[in-house]
Amino acid sequence: IDEISQRTDSSPAAIFDALYNKMSAVISFGRMGKFDYLAMIGKLSLAPIEPGSAYMLGATGPVPGGRLLFCGDENAHLTIPDLEALLINLNAHLNLFFGMQVLEDALCNWQKSPGDYKYFGG
């Protein structure tokens, strides 16, 4: 992490991003595995990292969930960069309470049954 922080702006989001990109070498980790693994490292304070975006490229659940949240239709035409920007803005307003991992997880779980409350226990 010291090496990465010397090559980035050393913010928690920049370090997270550099580690996320390096983890592509771990073949058994896809988008969600890399995201959740690194977010947990940050939550446990093992490293000063946190996701600065939801890393939606390649996501299956959070993308329609985001489109449903922001457009009212999971099939709406909202590009992934536009969706990421909206989530970053939303996170900036809610940051004291949530964080990007919570938003990503919430979108993924909510889009499965947006009309019915279903308890999610982890």
PDB file of C-alpha atoms in Angstrom:
ATOM      1  CA  ILE A   1       0.000   0.000   0.000  1.00  0.00           C
ATOM      2  CA  ASP A   2       2.898   2.359   0.687  1.00  0.00           C
ATOM      3  CA  GLU A   3       4.111   1.838  -2.879  1.00  0.00           C
ATOM      4  CA  ILE A   4       0.643   2.554  -4.276  1.00  0.00           C
ATOM      5  CA  SER A   5       0.095   5.620  -2.119  1.00  0.00           C
ATOM      6  CA  GLN A   6       3.375   7.067  -3.381  1.00  0.00           C
ATOM      7  CA  ARG A   7       2.158   6.702  -6.986  1.00  0.00           C
ATOM      8  CA  THR A   8      -1.369   8.041  -6.394  1.00  0.00           C
ATOM      9  CA  ASP A   9      -2.812  11.032  -4.614  1.00  0.00           C
ATOM     10  CA  SER A  10      -2.901   8.699  -1.555  1.00  0.00           C
ATOM     11  CA  SER A  11      -6.586   9.344  -0.853  1.00  0.00           C
ATOM     12  CA  PRO A  12      -8.484   6.268   0.382  1.00  0.00           C
ATOM     13  CA  ALA A  13     -10.442   6.183  -2.910  1.00  0.00           C
ATOM     14  CA  ALA A  14      -7.291   6.437  -5.091  1.00  0.00           C
ATOM     15  CA  ILE A  15      -5.571   3.648  -3.172  1.00  0.00           C
ATOM     16  CA  PHE A  16      -8.738   1.512  -3.402  1.00  0.00           C
ATOM     17  CA  ASP A  17      -8.869   2.117  -7.153  1.00  0.00           C
ATOM     18  CA  ALA A  18      -5.220   1.164  -7.664  1.00  0.00           C
ATOM     19  CA  LEU A  19      -5.657  -2.030  -5.626  1.00  0.00           C
ATOM     20  CA  TYR A  20      -8.912  -2.845  -7.445  1.00  0.00           C
ATOM     21  CA  ASN A  21      -7.127  -2.592 -10.791  1.00  0.00           C
ATOM     22  CA  LYS A  22      -4.165  -4.671  -9.578  1.00  0.00           C
ATOM     23  CA  MET A  23      -6.539  -7.399  -8.397  1.00  0.00           C
ATOM     24  CA  SER A  24      -7.427  -8.225 -11.985  1.00  0.00           C
ATOM     25  CA  ALA A  25      -4.468 -10.595 -11.698  1.00  0.00           C
ATOM     26  CA  VAL A  26      -6.541 -12.711  -9.279  1.00  0.00           C
ATOM     27  CA  ILE A  27      -8.488 -14.712 -11.845  1.00  0.00           C
ATOM     28  CA  SER A  28     -11.011 -16.135  -9.381  1.00  0.00           C
ATOM     29  CA  PHE A  29     -12.138 -12.632  -8.325  1.00  0.00           C
ATOM     30  CA  GLY A  30     -14.621 -10.898 -10.570  1.00  0.00           C
ATOM     31  CA  ARG A  31     -15.949  -7.369 -10.174  1.00  0.00           C
ATOM     32  CA  MET A  32     -17.986  -8.111  -7.080  1.00  0.00           C
ATOM     33  CA  GLY A  33     -15.278 -10.209  -5.415  1.00  0.00           C
ATOM     34  CA  LYS A  34     -12.657  -7.489  -5.840  1.00  0.00           C
ATOM     35  CA  PHE A  35     -15.041  -4.770  -4.722  1.00  0.00           C
ATOM     36  CA  ASP A  36     -16.346  -6.564  -1.620  1.00  0.00           C
ATOM     37  CA  TYR A  37     -12.918  -7.900  -0.598  1.00  0.00           C
ATOM     38  CA  LEU A  38     -11.260  -4.490  -0.734  1.00  0.00           C
ATOM     39  CA  ALA A  39     -14.233  -2.730   0.876  1.00  0.00           C
ATOM     40  CA  MET A  40     -14.047  -5.180   3.781  1.00  0.00           C
ATOM     41  CA  ILE A  41     -10.316  -4.523   4.188  1.00  0.00           C
ATOM     42  CA  GLY A  42     -11.166  -0.851   4.519  1.00  0.00           C
ATOM     43  CA  LYS A  43     -14.081  -1.456   6.901  1.00  0.00           C
ATOM     44  CA  LEU A  44     -11.855  -3.533   9.168  1.00  0.00           C
ATOM     45  CA  SER A  45      -9.254  -0.728   9.118  1.00  0.00           C
ATOM     46  CA  LEU A  46      -6.611  -3.092   7.759  1.00  0.00           C
ATOM     47  CA  ALA A  47      -5.761  -0.467   5.156  1.00  0.00           C
ATOM     48  CA  PRO A  48      -6.814   3.164   4.676  1.00  0.00           C
ATOM     49  CA  ILE A  49      -9.021   2.467   1.657  1.00  0.00           C
ATOM     50  CA  GLU A  50     -12.631   2.978   0.629  1.00  0.00           C
ATOM     51  CA  PRO A  51     -14.394   2.790  -2.721  1.00  0.00           C
ATOM     52  CA  GLY A  52     -14.868   6.131  -4.407  1.00  0.00           C
ATOM     53  CA  SER A  53     -17.310   4.680  -6.913  1.00  0.00           C
ATOM     54  CA  ALA A  54     -19.514   1.601  -7.228  1.00  0.00           C
ATOM     55  CA  TYR A  55     -17.408   0.007 -10.009  1.00  0.00           C
ATOM     56  CA  MET A  56     -20.525  -0.698 -12.068  1.00  0.00           C
ATOM     57  CA  LEU A  57     -18.768  -1.769 -15.271  1.00  0.00           C
ATOM     58  CA  GLY A  58     -19.647  -5.445 -15.635  1.00  0.00           C
ATOM     59  CA  ALA A  59     -22.243  -5.385 -12.849  1.00  0.00           C
ATOM     60  CA  THR A  60     -25.477  -7.273 -13.345  1.00  0.00           C
ATOM     61  CA  GLY A  61     -27.694  -6.399 -10.359  1.00  0.00           C
ATOM     62  CA  PRO A  62     -26.688  -2.867  -9.368  1.00  0.00           C
ATOM     63  CA  VAL A  63     -27.013  -1.433 -12.898  1.00  0.00           C
ATOM     64  CA  PRO A  64     -30.744  -2.132 -13.310  1.00  0.00           C
ATOM     65  CA  GLY A  65     -31.197  -1.169  -9.642  1.00  0.00           C
ATOM     66  CA  GLY A  66     -29.525   2.179 -10.302  1.00  0.00           C
ATOM     67  CA  ARG A  67     -31.596   2.764 -13.421  1.00  0.00           C
ATOM     68  CA  LEU A  68     -34.728   1.956 -11.470  1.00  0.00           C
ATOM     69  CA  LEU A  69     -33.721   4.323  -8.664  1.00  0.00           C
ATOM     70  CA  PHE A  70     -32.782   7.279 -10.840  1.00  0.00           C
ATOM     71  CA  CYS A  71     -35.109   6.785 -13.837  1.00  0.00           C
ATOM     72  CA  GLY A  72     -37.984   4.713 -12.470  1.00  0.00           C
ATOM     73  CA  ASP A  73     -37.285   1.992 -15.044  1.00  0.00           C
ATOM     74  CA  GLU A  74     -34.600  -0.679 -14.830  1.00  0.00           C
ATOM     75  CA  ASN A  75     -34.398  -0.752 -18.622  1.00  0.00           C
ATOM     76  CA  ALA A  76     -33.982   3.019 -19.017  1.00  0.00           C
ATOM     77  CA  HIS A  77     -31.090   4.269 -21.080  1.00  0.00           C
ATOM     78  CA  LEU A  78     -28.680   5.538 -18.454  1.00  0.00           C
ATOM     79  CA  THR A  79     -25.040   4.898 -19.239  1.00  0.00           C
ATOM     80  CA  ILE A  80     -22.772   3.343 -16.643  1.00  0.00           C
ATOM     81  CA  PRO A  81     -20.615   6.512 -16.420  1.00  0.00           C
ATOM     82  CA  ASP A  82     -23.766   8.594 -15.862  1.00  0.00           C
ATOM     83  CA  LEU A  83     -25.013   6.101 -13.283  1.00  0.00           C
ATOM     84  CA  GLU A  84     -21.621   6.187 -11.513  1.00  0.00           C
ATOM     85  CA  ALA A  85     -21.748   9.999 -11.443  1.00  0.00           C
ATOM     86  CA  LEU A  86     -25.230   9.968  -9.926  1.00  0.00           C
ATOM     87  CA  LEU A  87     -24.154   7.458  -7.286  1.00  0.00           C
ATOM     88  CA  ILE A  88     -21.044   9.475  -6.443  1.00  0.00           C
ATOM     89  CA  ASN A  89     -23.243  12.545  -6.013  1.00  0.00           C
ATOM     90  CA  LEU A  90     -25.746  10.627  -3.885  1.00  0.00           C
ATOM     91  CA  ASN A  91     -22.907   9.201  -1.783  1.00  0.00           C
ATOM     92  CA  ALA A  92     -21.524  12.701  -1.241  1.00  0.00           C
ATOM     93  CA  HIS A  93     -24.865  13.711   0.267  1.00  0.00           C
ATOM     94  CA  LEU A  94     -25.231  10.547   2.378  1.00  0.00           C
ATOM     95  CA  ASN A  95     -21.574   9.863   3.169  1.00  0.00           C
ATOM     96  CA  LEU A  96     -21.941  10.343   6.906  1.00  0.00           C
ATOM     97  CA  PHE A  97     -24.423   7.487   6.989  1.00  0.00           C
ATOM     98  CA  PHE A  98     -23.556   4.998   4.273  1.00  0.00           C
ATOM     99  CA  GLY A  99     -20.722   4.805   1.789  1.00  0.00           C
ATOM    100  CA  MET A 100     -20.352   3.435  -1.698  1.00  0.00           C
ATOM    101  CA  GLN A 101     -20.339  -0.235  -0.706  1.00  0.00           C
ATOM    102  CA  VAL A 102     -23.666   0.113   1.084  1.00  0.00           C
ATOM    103  CA  LEU A 103     -25.162   1.881  -1.951  1.00  0.00           C
ATOM    104  CA  GLU A 104     -23.874  -0.802  -4.335  1.00  0.00           C
ATOM    105  CA  ASP A 105     -25.206  -3.625  -2.134  1.00  0.00           C
ATOM    106  CA  ALA A 106     -28.534  -1.871  -1.633  1.00  0.00           C
ATOM    107  CA  LEU A 107     -29.058  -1.397  -5.375  1.00  0.00           C
ATOM    108  CA  CYS A 108     -28.187  -5.012  -6.060  1.00  0.00           C
ATOM    109  CA  ASN A 109     -30.577  -6.373  -3.439  1.00  0.00           C
ATOM    110  CA  TRP A 110     -33.396  -3.903  -3.996  1.00  0.00           C
ATOM    111  CA  GLN A 111     -33.637  -4.521  -7.756  1.00  0.00           C
ATOM    112  CA  LYS A 112     -34.439  -8.184  -7.087  1.00  0.00           C
ATOM    113  CA  SER A 113     -37.859  -7.252  -5.678  1.00  0.00           C
ATOM    114  CA  PRO A 114     -38.389  -3.472  -5.682  1.00  0.00           C
ATOM    115  CA  GLY A 115     -42.106  -3.719  -4.913  1.00  0.00           C
ATOM    116  CA  ASP A 116     -41.797  -6.035  -1.912  1.00  0.00           C
ATOM    117  CA  TYR A 117     -39.762  -5.680   1.251  1.00  0.00           C
ATOM    118  CA  LYS A 118     -37.510  -8.703   1.675  1.00  0.00           C
ATOM    119  CA  TYR A 119     -35.242  -8.858   4.667  1.00  0.00           C
ATOM    120  CA  PHE A 120     -31.611  -9.284   3.690  1.00  0.00           C
ATOM    121  CA  GLY A 121     -29.499 -10.842   6.414  1.00  0.00           C
ATOM    122  CA  GLY A 122     -26.116 -10.692   4.687  1.00  0.00           C
TER     123      GLY A 122
END
